[in-house]
């Protein structure tokens, strides 16, 4: 009985010290990490929608009404990009299921449904295979594509050459971009007409 | 065991992959590219040295009945602190090594060395053991990647995170993509283990 108490006490001390340390480190680092992530997103938006000079984030209420449609459950954030007061496109942060987990994408699309830019914000695809979706060569497959019809990988009869050995990851990217396409349609800004 | 011996021990005589057969999962997963092997190896070395040091310092305090849960808590805490600090203060390094950090938590080499070495030896010897084991792990990963990367992709030394496309040896159409699958990993590892055993046996014969 005494032994059990002593063992429990030692384990408790170790866990408490570990927990305290983790809480401290998290407290110090989380601010820096969040700040840097926000900075990265801001920089990335300018890259994926170069024609816009200012971005306005859709409010939480508007986003909630979009996400009410189960199809758009994976839409995280939507920004409207404007130039000289007229809408030139949207930037959307979406999640799309890949092979190893969800791929986090930042997609820029103009009202003609053409992809103006694309960035992979995070993924957990296989290093050396699916991880190649983040490479510029694959991303450039998407830029300027779109328009009248949804995108698809070559195996499915589309124009995007899938990465060999990583068709599922490639499809995940295509699905993410097509989700934004549906979003532009649903927002009623397709065809260059403002809200 | 002298510190120097503890260091060299991990590199060949008790190489974690070729001799102790520890950490097979991350080995199969990351030995697809030499750059991945080096990244994973160095990140694991860093964690091994740190966790060995902490376990060695705490070895008198931790009762042997509950040593395994204590080791796990200490190692998991250490890995998380390293991960968070790296993400906050060394973002570039984190971008390259970040994907390997969660894999280190499930790397049994770390727990095995805490159990077999650090809990029985002083801090200096434990650091040397961590260094040796880590470098032995790195070396083994590089050797396996040196075989798998060119056979599977036709390219060697590719490092996507550093913006280096690697040296093209032959067109990708002729590459055997099965080598990049886990199957190819097991076959490569098996053949290498056989080779290492052959060399070790020959040495023993000569001595005997």
Short mmCIF file of C-alpha atoms in Angstrom, two decimals:
data_model
loop_
_atom_site.label_atom_id
_atom_site.label_comp_id
_atom_site.label_asym_id
_atom_site.label_seq_id
_atom_site.Cartn_x
_atom_site.Cartn_y
_atom_site.Cartn_z
CA UNK A 1 0.00 0.00 0.00
CA UNK A 2 2.76 2.42 0.98
CA UNK A 3 4.66 1.42 -2.18
CA UNK A 4 1.69 2.02 -4.41
CA UNK A 5 1.24 5.46 -2.91
CA UNK A 6 4.90 6.29 -3.41
CA UNK A 7 4.88 5.09 -7.02
CA UNK A 8 1.74 7.05 -7.76
CA UNK A 9 3.25 10.13 -6.18
CA UNK A 10 6.46 9.92 -8.23
CA UNK A 11 4.51 9.44 -11.47
CA UNK A 12 2.26 12.32 -10.51
CA UNK A 13 5.24 14.61 -9.87
CA UNK A 14 6.79 13.72 -13.23
CA UNK A 15 3.49 14.27 -15.05
CA UNK A 16 2.83 17.55 -13.22
CA UNK A 17 6.32 18.90 -13.99
CA UNK A 18 5.97 17.81 -17.64
CA UNK A 19 2.52 19.35 -17.91
CA UNK A 20 3.71 22.60 -16.36
CA UNK A 21 6.70 22.78 -18.68
CA UNK A 22 4.52 22.12 -21.72
CA UNK A 23 2.00 24.75 -20.68
CA UNK A 24 4.80 27.28 -20.23
CA UNK A 25 6.46 26.50 -23.58
CA UNK A 26 3.11 26.54 -25.35
CA UNK A 27 2.26 29.89 -23.81
CA UNK A 28 5.54 31.44 -24.93
CA UNK A 29 5.61 29.96 -28.43
CA UNK A 30 1.96 29.94 -29.48
CA UNK A 31 1.82 33.73 -29.91
CA UNK A 32 4.89 33.76 -32.13
CA UNK A 33 3.64 30.77 -34.12
CA UNK A 34 0.15 32.25 -34.65
CA UNK A 35 1.61 35.61 -35.67
CA UNK A 36 3.91 34.00 -38.20
CA UNK A 37 1.11 31.86 -39.60
CA UNK A 38 -1.11 34.93 -40.05
CA UNK A 39 1.77 36.71 -41.79
CA UNK A 40 2.30 33.72 -44.07
CA UNK A 41 -1.39 33.64 -45.00
CA UNK A 42 -1.34 37.38 -45.80
CA UNK A 43 1.72 36.96 -48.02
CA UNK A 44 0.27 33.89 -49.68
CA UNK A 45 -2.99 35.69 -50.55
CA UNK A 46 -1.10 38.30 -52.55
CA UNK A 47 0.61 35.50 -54.46
CA UNK A 48 -2.54 33.52 -55.31
CA UNK A 49 -4.62 36.55 -56.38
CA UNK A 50 -2.08 39.03 -57.77
CA UNK A 51 -4.67 41.32 -59.39
CA UNK A 52 -6.24 42.31 -56.07
CA UNK A 53 -4.87 45.15 -54.00
CA UNK A 54 -7.03 44.71 -50.93
CA UNK A 55 -8.64 41.73 -49.29
CA UNK A 56 -11.77 41.62 -47.19
CA UNK A 57 -12.50 38.60 -45.06
CA UNK A 58 -16.01 37.23 -45.15
CA UNK A 59 -17.56 37.67 -41.71
CA UNK A 60 -18.16 34.69 -39.45
CA UNK A 61 -21.91 34.91 -40.06
CA UNK A 62 -21.52 34.86 -43.83
CA UNK A 63 -19.05 31.97 -43.56
CA UNK A 64 -21.41 30.07 -41.28
CA UNK A 65 -24.23 30.41 -43.79
CA UNK A 66 -21.93 29.03 -46.52
CA UNK A 67 -20.81 26.17 -44.32
CA UNK A 68 -24.43 25.32 -43.54
CA UNK A 69 -24.39 23.55 -46.92
CA UNK A 70 -22.61 20.24 -46.15
CA UNK A 71 -20.79 20.49 -49.48
CA UNK A 72 -18.87 23.51 -48.17
CA UNK A 73 -18.09 22.07 -44.74
CA UNK A 74 -14.36 22.03 -45.64
CA UNK A 75 -14.21 25.75 -46.45
CA UNK A 76 -12.19 27.41 -43.68
CA UNK A 77 -11.87 31.04 -44.72
CA UNK A 78 -13.00 33.17 -47.64
CA UNK A 79 -11.55 36.52 -48.68
CA UNK A 80 -12.84 38.76 -51.43
CA UNK A 81 -10.11 40.49 -53.38
CA UNK A 82 -10.85 43.90 -54.86
CA UNK A 83 -9.08 46.35 -57.11
CA UNK A 84 -10.35 49.94 -57.47
CA UNK A 85 -13.53 48.98 -55.67
CA UNK A 86 -14.50 46.18 -58.04
CA UNK A 87 -14.34 42.50 -57.21
CA UNK A 88 -11.50 40.71 -59.03
CA UNK A 89 -11.75 37.31 -57.40
CA UNK A 90 -11.77 35.37 -54.17
CA UNK A 91 -9.17 33.62 -52.10
CA UNK A 92 -10.42 30.62 -50.16
CA UNK A 93 -8.70 28.43 -47.63
CA UNK A 94 -10.08 24.90 -47.96
CA UNK A 95 -9.31 21.41 -46.77
CA UNK A 96 -9.39 18.50 -49.16
CA UNK A 97 -8.86 14.84 -48.27
CA UNK A 98 -5.61 13.47 -49.70
CA UNK A 99 -3.89 10.16 -49.14
CA UNK A 100 -2.34 10.69 -45.70
CA UNK A 101 -4.81 13.22 -44.34
CA UNK A 102 -6.33 16.53 -45.27
CA UNK A 103 -4.48 18.85 -47.61
CA UNK A 104 -4.82 22.50 -46.65
CA UNK A 105 -5.00 24.72 -49.73
CA UNK A 106 -5.16 28.43 -50.47
CA UNK A 107 -6.85 28.92 -53.82
CA UNK A 108 -7.22 32.16 -55.73
CA UNK A 109 -9.92 32.24 -58.40
CA UNK A 110 -11.26 35.02 -60.56
CA UNK A 111 -14.97 35.46 -61.42
CA UNK A 112 -14.40 33.60 -64.74
CA UNK A 113 -13.64 30.50 -62.62
CA UNK A 114 -9.99 30.51 -63.70
CA UNK A 115 -7.38 29.57 -61.09
CA UNK A 116 -5.15 32.60 -60.52
CA UNK A 117 -2.93 31.01 -57.94
CA UNK A 118 -2.60 28.06 -55.59
CA UNK A 119 -0.61 27.28 -52.49
CA UNK A 120 -0.35 24.20 -50.34
CA UNK A 121 -0.45 25.43 -46.73
CA UNK A 122 -0.08 22.06 -45.12
CA UNK A 123 -0.39 18.36 -45.86
CA UNK A 124 0.60 14.96 -44.52
CA UNK A 125 1.19 13.12 -47.79
CA UNK A 126 3.94 10.53 -48.26
CA UNK A 127 7.40 12.17 -48.41
CA UNK A 128 8.91 11.68 -51.87
CA UNK A 129 5.58 10.80 -53.53
CA UNK A 130 2.40 12.63 -52.57
CA UNK A 131 4.43 15.38 -50.92
CA UNK A 132 5.37 16.47 -54.45
CA UNK A 133 1.93 18.15 -54.71
CA UNK A 134 3.54 21.15 -53.01
CA UNK A 135 6.20 21.43 -55.74
CA UNK A 136 5.99 24.39 -58.15
CA UNK A 137 5.93 22.05 -61.17
CA UNK A 138 2.68 20.47 -60.04
CA UNK A 139 1.11 23.68 -58.80
CA UNK A 140 1.79 25.37 -62.14
CA UNK A 141 -0.46 22.72 -63.73
CA UNK A 142 -3.41 24.52 -62.17
CA UNK A 143 -2.61 28.17 -62.83
CA UNK A 144 -4.72 29.65 -65.60
CA UNK A 145 -6.81 26.51 -65.90
CA UNK A 146 -10.50 26.22 -65.20
CA UNK A 147 -13.08 28.41 -66.84
CA UNK A 148 -15.97 26.60 -68.44
CA UNK A 149 -15.52 23.15 -66.90
CA UNK A 150 -14.30 21.65 -63.59
CA UNK A 151 -10.73 20.39 -63.39
CA UNK A 152 -9.80 16.70 -63.40
CA UNK A 153 -6.58 14.66 -63.44
CA UNK A 154 -5.49 13.03 -66.70
CA UNK A 155 -6.47 9.57 -65.46
CA UNK A 156 -10.04 10.85 -65.14
CA UNK A 157 -9.93 12.45 -68.57
CA UNK A 158 -8.88 15.90 -67.38
CA UNK A 159 -5.98 18.23 -68.13
CA UNK A 160 -3.98 18.03 -64.89
CA UNK A 161 -1.11 15.51 -65.19
CA UNK A 162 -1.25 13.58 -61.93
CA UNK A 163 2.02 12.86 -60.10
CA UNK A 164 2.97 9.27 -60.92
CA UNK A 165 2.46 7.06 -57.90
CA UNK A 166 0.39 9.71 -56.15
CA UNK A 167 -2.94 9.81 -58.00
CA UNK A 168 -4.94 10.07 -54.78
CA UNK A 169 -2.93 13.06 -53.56
CA UNK A 170 -3.26 14.67 -57.02
CA UNK A 171 -7.01 14.09 -57.01
CA UNK A 172 -7.20 15.63 -53.54
CA UNK A 173 -5.68 18.84 -54.91
CA UNK A 174 -8.07 18.87 -57.88
CA UNK A 175 -11.07 18.34 -55.59
CA UNK A 176 -9.94 21.20 -53.38
CA UNK A 177 -9.73 23.55 -56.37
CA UNK A 178 -13.11 22.40 -57.69
CA UNK A 179 -14.61 23.08 -54.27
CA UNK A 180 -13.55 26.72 -54.60
CA UNK A 181 -15.04 26.75 -58.10
CA UNK A 182 -18.39 25.62 -56.67
CA UNK A 183 -17.99 28.25 -53.98
CA UNK A 184 -17.52 31.05 -56.52
CA UNK A 185 -20.67 29.82 -58.28
CA UNK A 186 -22.60 29.60 -55.02
CA UNK A 187 -21.53 33.08 -53.94
CA UNK A 188 -23.10 34.39 -57.13
CA UNK A 189 -20.00 36.28 -58.25
CA UNK A 190 -19.26 34.09 -61.26
CA UNK A 191 -19.20 35.88 -64.60
CA UNK A 192 -17.66 39.05 -63.27
CA UNK A 193 -20.88 40.45 -61.80
CA UNK A 194 -20.44 41.94 -58.33
CA UNK A 195 -22.74 41.17 -55.47
CA UNK B 1 31.52 1.50 -20.68
CA UNK B 2 33.81 4.35 -21.69
CA UNK B 3 32.15 7.32 -23.41
CA UNK B 4 34.08 6.72 -26.66
CA UNK B 5 33.05 3.09 -26.74
CA UNK B 6 29.43 4.09 -26.06
CA UNK B 7 29.69 6.39 -29.07
CA UNK B 8 31.15 3.92 -31.59
CA UNK B 9 28.93 1.12 -30.29
CA UNK B 10 25.82 2.63 -31.87
CA UNK B 11 27.39 3.28 -35.25
CA UNK B 12 28.32 -0.28 -36.14
CA UNK B 13 28.41 -2.93 -33.42
CA UNK B 14 24.90 -2.19 -32.19
CA UNK B 15 23.60 -0.19 -35.14
CA UNK B 16 19.93 0.41 -34.27
CA UNK B 17 18.66 -0.63 -37.71
CA UNK B 18 21.13 -3.21 -38.96
CA UNK B 19 21.89 -4.89 -35.63
CA UNK B 20 19.17 -4.10 -33.06
CA UNK B 21 16.34 -3.98 -35.66
CA UNK B 22 14.70 -1.04 -33.91
CA UNK B 23 12.70 1.74 -35.51
CA UNK B 24 11.65 -0.20 -38.60
CA UNK B 25 8.46 1.84 -39.20
CA UNK B 26 10.08 5.25 -39.67
CA UNK B 27 12.88 3.55 -41.60
CA UNK B 28 10.53 2.15 -44.22
CA UNK B 29 8.57 5.40 -44.32
CA UNK B 30 11.35 7.94 -44.79
CA UNK B 31 14.11 6.09 -46.63
CA UNK B 32 12.68 7.24 -49.97
CA UNK B 33 15.14 10.08 -50.43
CA UNK B 34 18.63 10.70 -49.08
CA UNK B 35 17.62 14.17 -47.91
CA UNK B 36 14.71 12.69 -45.94
CA UNK B 37 17.05 10.14 -44.37
CA UNK B 38 19.47 12.82 -43.22
CA UNK B 39 16.63 15.02 -41.90
CA UNK B 40 14.97 12.24 -39.96
CA UNK B 41 18.33 10.96 -38.70
CA UNK B 42 19.49 14.33 -37.41
CA UNK B 43 16.14 15.12 -35.76
CA UNK B 44 16.15 11.70 -34.07
CA UNK B 45 19.78 12.18 -32.96
CA UNK B 46 18.90 15.46 -31.32
CA UNK B 47 15.95 13.96 -29.45
CA UNK B 48 17.95 10.85 -28.49
CA UNK B 49 20.75 12.90 -26.95
CA UNK B 50 18.29 15.06 -25.04
CA UNK B 51 16.07 12.25 -23.80
CA UNK B 52 19.08 10.09 -22.84
CA UNK B 53 20.49 12.98 -20.82
CA UNK B 54 17.23 13.66 -18.98
CA UNK B 55 16.56 9.97 -18.27
CA UNK B 56 20.12 9.51 -17.05
CA UNK B 57 19.81 12.46 -14.66
CA UNK B 58 16.48 11.20 -13.36
CA UNK B 59 17.49 7.52 -13.14
CA UNK B 60 17.88 7.54 -9.33
CA UNK B 61 14.55 9.30 -8.86
CA UNK B 62 12.44 7.02 -11.08
CA UNK B 63 11.41 3.76 -9.34
CA UNK B 64 12.01 0.75 -11.58
CA UNK B 65 8.38 -0.47 -11.28
CA UNK B 66 7.03 2.51 -13.17
CA UNK B 67 10.03 3.40 -15.31
CA UNK B 68 8.32 2.81 -18.69
CA UNK B 69 5.44 5.29 -18.17
CA UNK B 70 7.91 7.79 -16.73
CA UNK B 71 10.20 7.44 -19.76
CA UNK B 72 7.28 7.87 -22.14
CA UNK B 73 6.09 11.03 -20.40
CA UNK B 74 9.61 12.48 -20.32
CA UNK B 75 10.29 11.65 -23.99
CA UNK B 76 6.92 12.92 -25.22
CA UNK B 77 7.38 16.16 -23.27
CA UNK B 78 10.87 16.65 -24.63
CA UNK B 79 9.80 16.00 -28.23
CA UNK B 80 6.87 18.42 -27.94
CA UNK B 81 9.06 21.16 -26.44
CA UNK B 82 11.60 20.70 -29.23
CA UNK B 83 8.81 20.79 -31.82
CA UNK B 84 7.18 23.96 -30.45
CA UNK B 85 10.45 25.85 -29.90
CA UNK B 86 11.67 24.94 -33.37
CA UNK B 87 8.41 26.11 -34.93
CA UNK B 88 8.57 29.43 -33.07
CA UNK B 89 12.25 30.32 -33.29
CA UNK B 90 13.66 28.32 -36.21
CA UNK B 91 10.79 28.26 -38.73
CA UNK B 92 13.02 27.37 -41.72
CA UNK B 93 14.49 24.39 -39.95
CA UNK B 94 11.04 23.39 -38.77
CA UNK B 95 9.74 23.43 -42.32
CA UNK B 96 12.40 20.91 -43.32
CA UNK B 97 12.47 18.71 -40.21
CA UNK B 98 8.91 19.35 -38.96
CA UNK B 99 7.33 16.38 -40.71
CA UNK B 100 9.77 14.03 -38.99
CA UNK B 101 9.15 15.20 -35.44
CA UNK B 102 5.79 13.41 -34.96
CA UNK B 103 7.45 10.27 -36.38
CA UNK B 104 10.14 10.46 -33.71
CA UNK B 105 7.56 10.06 -30.95
CA UNK B 106 6.76 6.58 -32.26
CA UNK B 107 10.42 5.74 -32.84
CA UNK B 108 11.18 2.89 -30.46
CA UNK B 109 14.94 3.51 -30.58
CA UNK B 110 14.43 6.42 -28.19
CA UNK B 111 12.55 4.35 -25.61
CA UNK B 112 14.88 1.38 -26.10
CA UNK B 113 17.99 3.46 -25.38
CA UNK B 114 16.34 5.04 -22.33
CA UNK B 115 15.54 1.56 -21.02
CA UNK B 116 18.73 -0.27 -22.02
CA UNK B 117 21.35 2.42 -21.53
CA UNK B 118 20.45 5.79 -20.06
CA UNK B 119 18.65 4.36 -17.02
CA UNK B 120 21.83 2.46 -16.04
CA UNK B 121 24.59 4.90 -16.98
CA UNK B 122 25.83 8.38 -16.16
CA UNK B 123 24.94 11.49 -18.15
CA UNK B 124 28.18 11.75 -20.19
CA UNK B 125 28.08 8.13 -21.35
CA UNK B 126 24.35 8.52 -22.07
CA UNK B 127 24.93 11.57 -24.28
CA UNK B 128 27.62 9.67 -26.18
CA UNK B 129 25.30 6.69 -26.54
CA UNK B 130 22.57 8.98 -27.89
CA UNK B 131 24.99 10.55 -30.36
CA UNK B 132 26.32 7.19 -31.53
CA UNK B 133 22.89 5.60 -31.85
CA UNK B 134 21.52 8.66 -33.64
CA UNK B 135 24.38 8.80 -36.12
CA UNK B 136 24.15 5.03 -36.63
CA UNK B 137 20.45 5.47 -37.39
CA UNK B 138 21.24 8.35 -39.79
CA UNK B 139 23.93 6.31 -41.52
CA UNK B 140 21.62 3.32 -41.98
CA UNK B 141 18.83 5.55 -43.35
CA UNK B 142 21.24 7.15 -45.82
CA UNK B 143 22.50 3.75 -46.99
CA UNK B 144 18.96 2.47 -47.58
CA UNK B 145 17.90 5.74 -49.28
CA UNK B 146 20.97 5.62 -51.53
CA UNK B 147 19.56 2.39 -52.94
CA UNK B 148 15.84 3.19 -52.92
CA UNK B 149 15.89 6.78 -54.20
CA UNK B 150 17.66 6.21 -57.55
CA UNK B 151 15.96 2.85 -58.22
CA UNK B 152 12.52 4.21 -57.41
CA UNK B 153 12.64 7.68 -58.97
CA UNK B 154 15.69 7.85 -61.25
CA UNK B 155 16.95 10.85 -59.30
CA UNK B 156 19.38 11.09 -56.42
CA UNK B 157 19.90 13.68 -53.65
CA UNK B 158 16.59 15.44 -54.39
CA UNK B 159 15.65 17.90 -51.63
CA UNK B 160 12.31 19.52 -52.41
CA UNK B 161 12.30 21.68 -49.27
CA UNK B 162 15.64 23.20 -50.15
CA UNK B 163 14.57 23.76 -53.76
CA UNK B 164 17.09 21.24 -55.13
CA UNK B 165 15.74 18.84 -57.75
CA UNK B 166 18.55 16.33 -57.44
CA UNK B 167 20.83 14.69 -59.97
CA UNK B 168 18.99 12.83 -62.75
CA UNK B 169 20.48 9.41 -63.34
CA UNK B 170 17.91 8.04 -65.80
CA UNK B 171 14.38 8.95 -66.99
CA UNK B 172 11.60 8.42 -64.47
CA UNK B 173 9.75 6.08 -66.87
CA UNK B 174 12.43 3.42 -66.28
CA UNK B 175 12.28 3.71 -62.51
CA UNK B 176 10.80 0.79 -60.55
CA UNK B 177 8.11 2.53 -58.54
CA UNK B 178 7.62 -0.62 -56.42
CA UNK B 179 10.87 0.32 -54.68
CA UNK B 180 9.17 3.43 -53.31
CA UNK B 181 6.36 1.33 -51.84
CA UNK B 182 6.73 -0.29 -48.39
CA UNK B 183 7.30 -3.63 -50.16
CA UNK B 184 10.43 -2.27 -51.80
CA UNK B 185 11.53 -0.87 -48.46
CA UNK B 186 11.27 -4.27 -46.77
CA UNK B 187 13.10 -6.03 -49.63
CA UNK B 188 15.93 -3.47 -49.64
CA UNK B 189 16.22 -3.62 -45.86
CA UNK B 190 16.19 -7.44 -45.89
CA UNK B 191 18.96 -7.67 -48.49
CA UNK B 192 21.07 -5.14 -46.60
CA UNK B 193 20.56 -7.02 -43.31
CA UNK B 194 21.73 -10.20 -45.03
CA UNK B 195 24.80 -8.40 -46.34
CA UNK B 196 25.65 -6.96 -42.92
CA UNK B 197 25.24 -10.39 -41.30
CA UNK B 198 27.46 -11.96 -43.96
CA UNK B 199 30.22 -9.46 -43.25
CA UNK B 200 29.86 -9.91 -39.47
CA UNK B 201 29.98 -13.72 -39.80
CA UNK B 202 33.10 -13.58 -41.99
CA UNK B 203 34.80 -11.42 -39.37
CA UNK B 204 33.86 -13.86 -36.60
CA UNK B 205 35.22 -16.81 -38.63
CA UNK B 206 38.55 -15.08 -39.04
CA UNK B 207 38.76 -14.32 -35.34
CA UNK B 208 37.64 -17.79 -34.32
#
